[in-house]
Short mmCIF file of C-alpha atoms and ligand atoms in Angstrom, two decimals:
data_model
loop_
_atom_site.label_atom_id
_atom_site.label_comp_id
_atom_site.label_asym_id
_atom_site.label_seq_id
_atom_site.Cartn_x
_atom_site.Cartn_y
_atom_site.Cartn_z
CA UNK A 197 -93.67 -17.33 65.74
CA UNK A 198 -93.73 -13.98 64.26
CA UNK A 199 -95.03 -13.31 60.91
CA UNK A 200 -92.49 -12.37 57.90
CA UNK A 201 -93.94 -10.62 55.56
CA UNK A 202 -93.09 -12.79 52.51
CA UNK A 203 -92.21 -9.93 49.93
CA UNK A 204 -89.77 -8.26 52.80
CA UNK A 205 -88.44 -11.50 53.08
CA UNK A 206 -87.94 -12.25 49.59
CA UNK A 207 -86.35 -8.72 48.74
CA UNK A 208 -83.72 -9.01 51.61
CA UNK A 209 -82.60 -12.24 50.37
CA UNK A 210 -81.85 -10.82 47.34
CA UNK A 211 -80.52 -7.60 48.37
CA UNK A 212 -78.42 -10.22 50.55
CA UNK A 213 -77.22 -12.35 47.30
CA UNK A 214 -76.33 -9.32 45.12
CA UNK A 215 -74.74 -7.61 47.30
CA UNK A 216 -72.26 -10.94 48.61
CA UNK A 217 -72.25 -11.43 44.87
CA UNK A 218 -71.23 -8.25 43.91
CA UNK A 219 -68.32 -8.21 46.72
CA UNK A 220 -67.31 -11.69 44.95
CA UNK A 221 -67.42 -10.42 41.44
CA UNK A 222 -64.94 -7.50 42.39
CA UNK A 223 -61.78 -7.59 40.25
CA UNK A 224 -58.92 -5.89 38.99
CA UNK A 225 -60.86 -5.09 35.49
CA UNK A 226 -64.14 -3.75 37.16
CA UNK A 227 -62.19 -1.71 39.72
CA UNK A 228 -60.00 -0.18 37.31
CA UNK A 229 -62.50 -0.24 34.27
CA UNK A 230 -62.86 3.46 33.90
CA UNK A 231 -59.74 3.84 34.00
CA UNK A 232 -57.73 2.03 31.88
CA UNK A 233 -57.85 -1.57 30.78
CA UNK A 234 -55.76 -4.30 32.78
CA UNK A 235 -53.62 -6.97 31.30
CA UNK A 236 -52.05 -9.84 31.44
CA UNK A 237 -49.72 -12.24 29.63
CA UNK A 238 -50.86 -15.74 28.51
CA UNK A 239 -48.80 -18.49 28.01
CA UNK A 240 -49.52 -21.04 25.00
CA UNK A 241 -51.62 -23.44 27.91
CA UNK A 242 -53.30 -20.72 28.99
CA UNK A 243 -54.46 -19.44 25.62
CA UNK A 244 -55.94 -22.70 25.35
CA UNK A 245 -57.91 -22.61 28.32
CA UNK A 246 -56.03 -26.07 29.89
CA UNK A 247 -56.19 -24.96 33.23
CA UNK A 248 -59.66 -24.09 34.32
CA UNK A 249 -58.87 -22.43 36.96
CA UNK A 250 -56.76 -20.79 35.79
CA UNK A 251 -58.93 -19.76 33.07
CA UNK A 252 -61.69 -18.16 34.76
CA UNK A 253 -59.27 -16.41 37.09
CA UNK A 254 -57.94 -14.94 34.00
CA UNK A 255 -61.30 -14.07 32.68
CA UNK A 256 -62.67 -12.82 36.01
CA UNK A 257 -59.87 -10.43 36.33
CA UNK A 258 -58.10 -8.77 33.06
CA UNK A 259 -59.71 -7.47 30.01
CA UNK A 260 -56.80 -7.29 28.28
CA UNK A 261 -53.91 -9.47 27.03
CA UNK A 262 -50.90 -10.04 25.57
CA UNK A 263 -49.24 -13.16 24.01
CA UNK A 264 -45.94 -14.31 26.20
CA UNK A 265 -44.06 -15.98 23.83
CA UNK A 266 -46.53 -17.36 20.60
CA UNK A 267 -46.54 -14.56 18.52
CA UNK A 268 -42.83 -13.77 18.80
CA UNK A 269 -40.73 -14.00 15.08
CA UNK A 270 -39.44 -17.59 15.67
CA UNK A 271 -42.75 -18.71 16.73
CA UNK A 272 -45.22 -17.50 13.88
CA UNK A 273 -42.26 -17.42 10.80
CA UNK A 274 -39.74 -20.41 11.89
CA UNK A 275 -38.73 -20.67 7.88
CA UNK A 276 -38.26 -17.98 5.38
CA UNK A 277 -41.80 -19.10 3.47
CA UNK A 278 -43.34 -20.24 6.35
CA UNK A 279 -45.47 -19.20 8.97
CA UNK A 280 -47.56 -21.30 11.50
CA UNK A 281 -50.54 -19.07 13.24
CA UNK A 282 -51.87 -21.89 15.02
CA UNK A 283 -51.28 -20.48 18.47
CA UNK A 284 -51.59 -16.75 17.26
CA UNK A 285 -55.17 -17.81 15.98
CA UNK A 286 -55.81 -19.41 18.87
CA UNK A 287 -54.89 -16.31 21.44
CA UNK A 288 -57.07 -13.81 19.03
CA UNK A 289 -60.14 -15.54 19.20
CA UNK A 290 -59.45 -16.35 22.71
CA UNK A 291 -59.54 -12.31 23.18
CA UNK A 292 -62.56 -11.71 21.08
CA UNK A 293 -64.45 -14.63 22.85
CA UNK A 294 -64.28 -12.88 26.14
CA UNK A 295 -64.67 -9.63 24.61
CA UNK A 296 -60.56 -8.40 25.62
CA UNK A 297 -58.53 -5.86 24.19
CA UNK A 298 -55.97 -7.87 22.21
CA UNK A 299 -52.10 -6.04 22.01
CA UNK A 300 -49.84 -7.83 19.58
CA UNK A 301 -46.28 -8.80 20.84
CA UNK A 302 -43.87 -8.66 18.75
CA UNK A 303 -43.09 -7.75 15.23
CA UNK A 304 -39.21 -6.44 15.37
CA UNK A 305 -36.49 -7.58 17.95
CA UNK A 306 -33.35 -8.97 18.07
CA UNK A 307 -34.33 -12.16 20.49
CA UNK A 308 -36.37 -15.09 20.06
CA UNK A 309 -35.37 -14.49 16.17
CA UNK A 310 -35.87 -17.94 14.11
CA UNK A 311 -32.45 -19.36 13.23
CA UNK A 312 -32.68 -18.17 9.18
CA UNK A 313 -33.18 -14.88 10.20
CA UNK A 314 -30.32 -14.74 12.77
CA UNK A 315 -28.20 -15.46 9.03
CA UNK A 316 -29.61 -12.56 6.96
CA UNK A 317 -26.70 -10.71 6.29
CA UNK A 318 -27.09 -7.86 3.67
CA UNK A 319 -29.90 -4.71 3.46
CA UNK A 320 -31.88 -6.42 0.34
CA UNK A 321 -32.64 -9.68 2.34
CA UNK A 322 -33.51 -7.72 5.17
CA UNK A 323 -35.86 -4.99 4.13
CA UNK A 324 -37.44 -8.18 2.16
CA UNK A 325 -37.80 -9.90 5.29
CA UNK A 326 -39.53 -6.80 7.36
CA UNK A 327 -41.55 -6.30 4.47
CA UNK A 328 -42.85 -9.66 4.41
CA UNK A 329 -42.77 -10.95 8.07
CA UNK A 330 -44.88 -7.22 8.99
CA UNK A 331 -47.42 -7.04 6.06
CA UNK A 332 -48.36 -10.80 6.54
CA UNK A 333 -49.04 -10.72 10.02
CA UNK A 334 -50.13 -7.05 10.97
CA UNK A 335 -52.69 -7.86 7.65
CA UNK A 336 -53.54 -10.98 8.78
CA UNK A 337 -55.18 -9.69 12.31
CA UNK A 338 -55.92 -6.19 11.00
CA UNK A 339 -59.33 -4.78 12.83
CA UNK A 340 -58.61 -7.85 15.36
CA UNK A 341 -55.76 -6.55 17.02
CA UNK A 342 -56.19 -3.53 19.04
CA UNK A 343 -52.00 -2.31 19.13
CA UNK A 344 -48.79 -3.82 17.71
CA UNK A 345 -45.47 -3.39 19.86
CA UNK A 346 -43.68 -2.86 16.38
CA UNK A 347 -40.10 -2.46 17.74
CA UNK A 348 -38.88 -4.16 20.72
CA UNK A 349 -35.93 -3.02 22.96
CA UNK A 350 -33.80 -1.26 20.28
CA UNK A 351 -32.12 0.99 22.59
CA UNK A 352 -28.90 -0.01 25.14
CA UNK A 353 -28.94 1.46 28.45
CA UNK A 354 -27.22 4.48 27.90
CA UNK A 355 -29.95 5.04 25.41
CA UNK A 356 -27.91 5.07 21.89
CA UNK A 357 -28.96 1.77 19.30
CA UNK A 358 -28.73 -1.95 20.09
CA UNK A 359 -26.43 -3.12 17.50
CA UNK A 360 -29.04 -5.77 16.51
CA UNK A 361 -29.18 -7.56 13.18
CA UNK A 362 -31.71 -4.90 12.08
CA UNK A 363 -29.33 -2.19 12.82
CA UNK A 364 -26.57 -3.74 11.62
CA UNK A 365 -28.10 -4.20 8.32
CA UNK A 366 -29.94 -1.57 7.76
CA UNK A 367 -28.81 1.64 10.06
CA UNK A 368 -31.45 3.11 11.80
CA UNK A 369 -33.63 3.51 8.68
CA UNK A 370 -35.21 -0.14 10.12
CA UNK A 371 -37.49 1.64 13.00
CA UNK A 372 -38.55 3.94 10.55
CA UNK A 373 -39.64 1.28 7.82
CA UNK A 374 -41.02 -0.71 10.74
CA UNK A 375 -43.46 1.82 11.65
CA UNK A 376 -44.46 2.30 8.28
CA UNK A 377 -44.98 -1.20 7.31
CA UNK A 378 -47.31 -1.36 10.28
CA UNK A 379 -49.37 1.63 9.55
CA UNK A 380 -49.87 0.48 6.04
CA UNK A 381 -51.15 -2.93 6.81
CA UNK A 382 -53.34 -1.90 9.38
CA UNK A 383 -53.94 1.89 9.28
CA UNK A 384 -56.11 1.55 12.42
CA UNK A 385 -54.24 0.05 15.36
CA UNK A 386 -52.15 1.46 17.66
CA UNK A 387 -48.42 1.25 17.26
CA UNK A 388 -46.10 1.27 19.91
CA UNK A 389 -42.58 1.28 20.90
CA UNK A 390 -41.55 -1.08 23.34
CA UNK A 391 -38.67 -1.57 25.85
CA UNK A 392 -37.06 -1.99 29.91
CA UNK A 393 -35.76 0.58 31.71
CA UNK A 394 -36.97 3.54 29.42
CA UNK A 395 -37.56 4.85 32.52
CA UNK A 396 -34.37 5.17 33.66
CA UNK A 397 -33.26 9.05 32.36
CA UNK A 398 -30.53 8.43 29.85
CA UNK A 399 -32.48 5.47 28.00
CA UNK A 400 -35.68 7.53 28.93
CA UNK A 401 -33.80 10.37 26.36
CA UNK A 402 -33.23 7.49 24.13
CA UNK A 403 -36.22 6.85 23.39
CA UNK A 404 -37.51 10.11 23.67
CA UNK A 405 -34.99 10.87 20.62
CA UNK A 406 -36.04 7.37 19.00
CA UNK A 407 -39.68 7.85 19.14
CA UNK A 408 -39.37 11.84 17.47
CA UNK A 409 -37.29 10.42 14.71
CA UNK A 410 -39.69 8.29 13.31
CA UNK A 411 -42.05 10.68 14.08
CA UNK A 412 -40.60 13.49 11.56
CA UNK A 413 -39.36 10.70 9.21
CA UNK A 414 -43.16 9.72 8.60
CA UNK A 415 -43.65 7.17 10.70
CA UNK A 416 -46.91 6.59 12.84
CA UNK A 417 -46.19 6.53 16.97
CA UNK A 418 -49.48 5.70 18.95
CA UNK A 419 -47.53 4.75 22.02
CA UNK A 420 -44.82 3.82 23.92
CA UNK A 421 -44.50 0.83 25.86
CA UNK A 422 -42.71 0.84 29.26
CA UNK A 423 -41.85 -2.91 30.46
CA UNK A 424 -42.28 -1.95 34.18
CA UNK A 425 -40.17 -5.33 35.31
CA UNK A 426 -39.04 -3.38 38.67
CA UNK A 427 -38.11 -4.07 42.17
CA UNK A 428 -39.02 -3.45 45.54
CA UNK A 429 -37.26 0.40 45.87
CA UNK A 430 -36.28 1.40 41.93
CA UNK A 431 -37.30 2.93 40.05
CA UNK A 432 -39.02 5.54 41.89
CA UNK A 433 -42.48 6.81 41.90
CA UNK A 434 -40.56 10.53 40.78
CA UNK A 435 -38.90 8.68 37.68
CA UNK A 436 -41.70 7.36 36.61
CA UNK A 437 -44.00 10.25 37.11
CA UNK A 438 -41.42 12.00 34.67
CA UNK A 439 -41.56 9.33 32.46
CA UNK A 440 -45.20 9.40 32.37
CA UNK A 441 -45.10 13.30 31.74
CA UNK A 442 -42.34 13.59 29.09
CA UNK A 443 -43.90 10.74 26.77
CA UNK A 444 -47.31 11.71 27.01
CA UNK A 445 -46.13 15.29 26.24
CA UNK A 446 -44.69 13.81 22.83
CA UNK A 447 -48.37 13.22 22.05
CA UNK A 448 -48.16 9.73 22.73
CA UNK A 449 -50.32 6.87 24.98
CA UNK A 450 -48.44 5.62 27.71
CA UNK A 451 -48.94 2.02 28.31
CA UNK A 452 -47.33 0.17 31.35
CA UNK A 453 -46.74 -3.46 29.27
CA UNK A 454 -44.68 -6.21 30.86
CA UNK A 455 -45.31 -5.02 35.02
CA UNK A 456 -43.93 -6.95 37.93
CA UNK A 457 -42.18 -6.49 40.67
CA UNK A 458 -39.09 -8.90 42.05
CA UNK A 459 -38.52 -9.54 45.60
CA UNK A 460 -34.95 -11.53 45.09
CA UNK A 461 -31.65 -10.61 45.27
CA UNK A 462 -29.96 -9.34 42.21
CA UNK A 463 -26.27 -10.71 41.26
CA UNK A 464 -25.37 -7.46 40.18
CA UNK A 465 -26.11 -5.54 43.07
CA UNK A 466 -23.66 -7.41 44.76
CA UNK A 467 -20.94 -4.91 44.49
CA UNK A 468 -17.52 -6.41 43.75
CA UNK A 469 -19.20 -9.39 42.90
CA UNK A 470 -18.04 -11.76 39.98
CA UNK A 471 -21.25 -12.07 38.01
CA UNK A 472 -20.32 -14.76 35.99
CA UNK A 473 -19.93 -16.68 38.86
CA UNK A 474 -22.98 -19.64 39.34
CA UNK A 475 -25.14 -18.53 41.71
CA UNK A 476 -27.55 -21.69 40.90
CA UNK A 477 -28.57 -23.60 43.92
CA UNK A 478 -27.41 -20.54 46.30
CA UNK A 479 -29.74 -19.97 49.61
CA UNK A 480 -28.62 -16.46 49.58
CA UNK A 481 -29.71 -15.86 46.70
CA UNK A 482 -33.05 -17.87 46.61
CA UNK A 483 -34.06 -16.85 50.48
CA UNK A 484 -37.85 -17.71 49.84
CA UNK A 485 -37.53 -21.14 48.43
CA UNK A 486 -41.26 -22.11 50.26
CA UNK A 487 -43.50 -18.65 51.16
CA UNK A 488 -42.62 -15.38 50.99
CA UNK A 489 -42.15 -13.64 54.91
CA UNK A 490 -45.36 -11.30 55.74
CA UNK A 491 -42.69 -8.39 56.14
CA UNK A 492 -41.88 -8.79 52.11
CA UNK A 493 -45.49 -9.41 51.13
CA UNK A 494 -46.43 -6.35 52.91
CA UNK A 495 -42.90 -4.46 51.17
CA UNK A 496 -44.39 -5.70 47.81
CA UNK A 497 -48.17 -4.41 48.23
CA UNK A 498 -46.93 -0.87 49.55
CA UNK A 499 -44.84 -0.64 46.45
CA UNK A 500 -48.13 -1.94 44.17
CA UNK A 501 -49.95 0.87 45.57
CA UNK A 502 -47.66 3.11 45.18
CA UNK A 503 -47.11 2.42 41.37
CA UNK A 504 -50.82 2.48 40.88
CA UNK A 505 -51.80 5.62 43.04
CA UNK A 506 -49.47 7.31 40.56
CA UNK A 507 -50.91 5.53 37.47
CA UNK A 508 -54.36 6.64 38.84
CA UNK A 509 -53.27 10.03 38.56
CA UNK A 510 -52.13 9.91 35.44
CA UNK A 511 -55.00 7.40 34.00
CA UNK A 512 -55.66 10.08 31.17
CA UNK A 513 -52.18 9.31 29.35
CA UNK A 514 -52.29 5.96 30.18
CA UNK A 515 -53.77 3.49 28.15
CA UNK A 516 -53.45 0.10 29.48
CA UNK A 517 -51.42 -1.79 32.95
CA UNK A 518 -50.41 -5.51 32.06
CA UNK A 519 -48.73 -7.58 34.15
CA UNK A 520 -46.48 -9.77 32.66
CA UNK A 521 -48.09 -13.26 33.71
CA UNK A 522 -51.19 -14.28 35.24
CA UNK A 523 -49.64 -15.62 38.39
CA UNK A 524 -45.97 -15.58 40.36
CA UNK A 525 -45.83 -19.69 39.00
CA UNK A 526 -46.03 -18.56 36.16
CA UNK A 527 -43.25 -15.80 36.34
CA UNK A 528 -40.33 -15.79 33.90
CA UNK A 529 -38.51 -14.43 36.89
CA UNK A 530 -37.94 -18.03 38.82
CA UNK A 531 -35.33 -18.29 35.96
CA UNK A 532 -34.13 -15.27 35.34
CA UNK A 533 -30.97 -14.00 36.08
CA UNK A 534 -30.77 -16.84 38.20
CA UNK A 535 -33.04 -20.45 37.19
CA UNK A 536 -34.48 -22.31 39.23
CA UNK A 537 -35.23 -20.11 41.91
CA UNK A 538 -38.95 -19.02 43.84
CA UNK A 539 -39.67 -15.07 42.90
CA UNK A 540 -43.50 -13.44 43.93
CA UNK A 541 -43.86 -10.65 41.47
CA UNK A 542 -47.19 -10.34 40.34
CA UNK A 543 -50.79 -10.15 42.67
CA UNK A 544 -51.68 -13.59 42.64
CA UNK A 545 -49.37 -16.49 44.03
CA UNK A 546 -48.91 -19.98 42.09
CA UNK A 547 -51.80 -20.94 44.16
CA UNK A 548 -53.67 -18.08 42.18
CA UNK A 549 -54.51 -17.08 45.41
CA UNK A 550 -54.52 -13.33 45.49
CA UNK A 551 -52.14 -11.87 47.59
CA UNK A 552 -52.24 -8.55 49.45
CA UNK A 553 -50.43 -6.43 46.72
CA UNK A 554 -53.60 -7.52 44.83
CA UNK A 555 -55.54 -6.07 48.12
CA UNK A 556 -53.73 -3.19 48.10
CA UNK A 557 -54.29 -2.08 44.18
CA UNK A 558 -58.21 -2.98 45.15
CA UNK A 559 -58.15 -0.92 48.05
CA UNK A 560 -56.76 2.43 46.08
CA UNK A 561 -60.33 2.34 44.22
CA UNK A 562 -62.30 1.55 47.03
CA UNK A 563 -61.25 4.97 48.89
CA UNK A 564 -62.11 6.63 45.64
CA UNK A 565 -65.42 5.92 44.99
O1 9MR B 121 -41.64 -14.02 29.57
C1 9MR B 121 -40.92 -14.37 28.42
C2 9MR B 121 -40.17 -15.67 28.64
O2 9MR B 121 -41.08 -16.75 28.80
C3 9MR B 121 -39.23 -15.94 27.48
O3 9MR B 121 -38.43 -17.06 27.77
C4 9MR B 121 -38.36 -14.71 27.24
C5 9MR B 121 -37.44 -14.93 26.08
O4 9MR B 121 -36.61 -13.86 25.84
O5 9MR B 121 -39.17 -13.58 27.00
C6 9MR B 121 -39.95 -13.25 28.09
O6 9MR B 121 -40.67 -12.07 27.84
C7 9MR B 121 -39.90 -10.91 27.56
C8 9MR B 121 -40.71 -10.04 26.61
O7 9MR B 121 -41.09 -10.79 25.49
C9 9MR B 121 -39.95 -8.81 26.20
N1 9MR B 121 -39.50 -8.08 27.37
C10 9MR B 121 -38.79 -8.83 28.39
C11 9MR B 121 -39.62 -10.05 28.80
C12 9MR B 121 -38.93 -10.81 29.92
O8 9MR B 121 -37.73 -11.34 29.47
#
């Protein structure tokens, strides 16, 4: 037998193990890392580490995350002197244990309100309750929480003011006092507005408008949150380029916040059709009730690396990418508009398999460098 030299022998193994190691440690956080971070959205199990698997996928591929539903107003502050930060404990020191930028979602927005604050009815009740609900918490987590989305979806889609309770109450004084209330509680994080669709050119001015208003009234902007919960051919890459381009140009970050991608039908692209009608339990409009066909998978990861080529060339404005859930099972879109239906949005399947939009948003950095 021939002699192996036993050093050779022992350095190729190694060189053999890093380097299979080093193609298994490859994620979506390393790829991207100088670049901006990656994100995703935890539900309450997932905070809590219940699924291990699930768990070290998570860790293994974002360093950045977001709260799904825990840290929303009827959550934290069900009662008017109560608030329960159980979860919203829990989720912090979930981020600072694996070393994660940690965005705060929500403070301000008309849904998932707690019942007694659906009833406040005058501008005294309700400028007590901002005061309160954003001091406490912004204070509570302040130098542990990297950005707040201080205002959530204020704007309709023709870009003028949701009439929400705050608006209703107070006029549009309320996004200027939010911002402020922030800033003062924690003078250091990042502030951001957040909403759908500001893409889209007439909310896009919306918020444009919005965002410079609060601006000259005072209040501090760090950023503006675009949802990103798009489909297979809108908006396009063009839109969002000049989304990209007008907010940054406002001296703002640009964060893409709440990104994934449906592959279903939508009701109300059904022209003519009745939208109140029930669609529940329709085949046509649930048409991958067990996998999704290769010809969509590939439709979705050609779309993925489309969004992302453009995000790459923008990755100076942009601050952070989160998609909104760790994994399609997970996807608020299997219930909405329609429940109970199978939707593949996000990278990795319910399997957390990843899937080859997750190949495809790999593959963009692997040209690169
Ligand atoms: O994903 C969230 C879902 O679990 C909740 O039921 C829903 C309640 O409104 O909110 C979803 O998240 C929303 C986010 O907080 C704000 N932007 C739109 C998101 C999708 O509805």
């Amino acid at each position: 037998m021939k002699f192996i030299n036993p050093y050779v022998f022992a350095v190729a193994t190694l060189l053999m193990v890093s380097c299979s190691s080093k193609k298994e440690t490859l994620s979506l956080k390393d790829a991207y890392k100088n670049d901006f971070y990656i994100g995703t959205a935890l539900s309450a199990d997932q905070i809590q580490g219940k699924n291990t698997k699930e768990d070290s996928l998570i860790k293994k591929e974002f360093n950045a995350i977001t709260a799904e539903n825990i840290m929303k107003s009827m959550f934290v502050h069900p009662q008017k002197d109560k608030y329960n930060f159980t979860l919203a404990d829990k989720y912090v020191a979930y981020g600072e244990k694996n070393k994660m930028f940690i965005h705060g979602h929500t403070l301000i927005w008309h849904s998932q309100l707690a019942p007694w604050m659906e009833k406040i009815k005058d501008s005294t009740e309700m400028k007590a309750f901002m005061k309160d609900h954003i001091t406490t918490i912004v204070s509570k987590y302040k130098g542990r929480i990297g950005s707040w989305d201080v205002v959530n979806e204020a704007l309709n889609e023709d870009g003028t003011l949701r009439k929400s309770v705050f608006l209703n109450t107070l006029g549009e004084q309320y996004l200027v006092d939010a911002f402020k209330l922030a800033a003062k509680a924690d003078p250091k994080v990042d502030l951001y507005y957040n909403d759908y669709n500001i893409e889209d050119p007439a909310k896009r001015a919306g918020a444009i408008a919005l965002i410079k208003k609060i601006k000259a009234a005072g209040g501090k902007v760090d950023g503006v949150g675009i949802q990103g919960h798009w489909r297979l051919a809108s908006p396009s890459i063009e839109e969002i380029e000049k989304s990209i381009l007008e907010y940054s140009a406002l001296g703002i970050k640009v964060a893409f916040t709440e990104l994934d991608i449906t592959v279903l039908p939508n009701p109300w692209d059904l022209k003519g059709a009745d939208v109140n009608q029930n669609f529940e339990g329709s085949e046509k409009m649930n048409p991958y009730p067990k996998a999704l066909p290769d010809s969509i998978q590939n439709k979705l990861a050609e779309r993925y690396a489309s969004i992302f080529k453009l995000f790459l060339k923008h990755k100076d404005k942009i601050s952070r990418v989160t998609f909104w859930g760790v994994h399609d099972g997970q996807s608020w879109l299997n219930d909405w508009p329609i429940k109970g239906r199978t939707n593949y949005p996000l990278p990795f399947d319910a399997q957390l398999k990843h899937k080859k939009a997750y190949d495809s948003i790999l593959q963009l950095k692997a040209k690169k460098e």
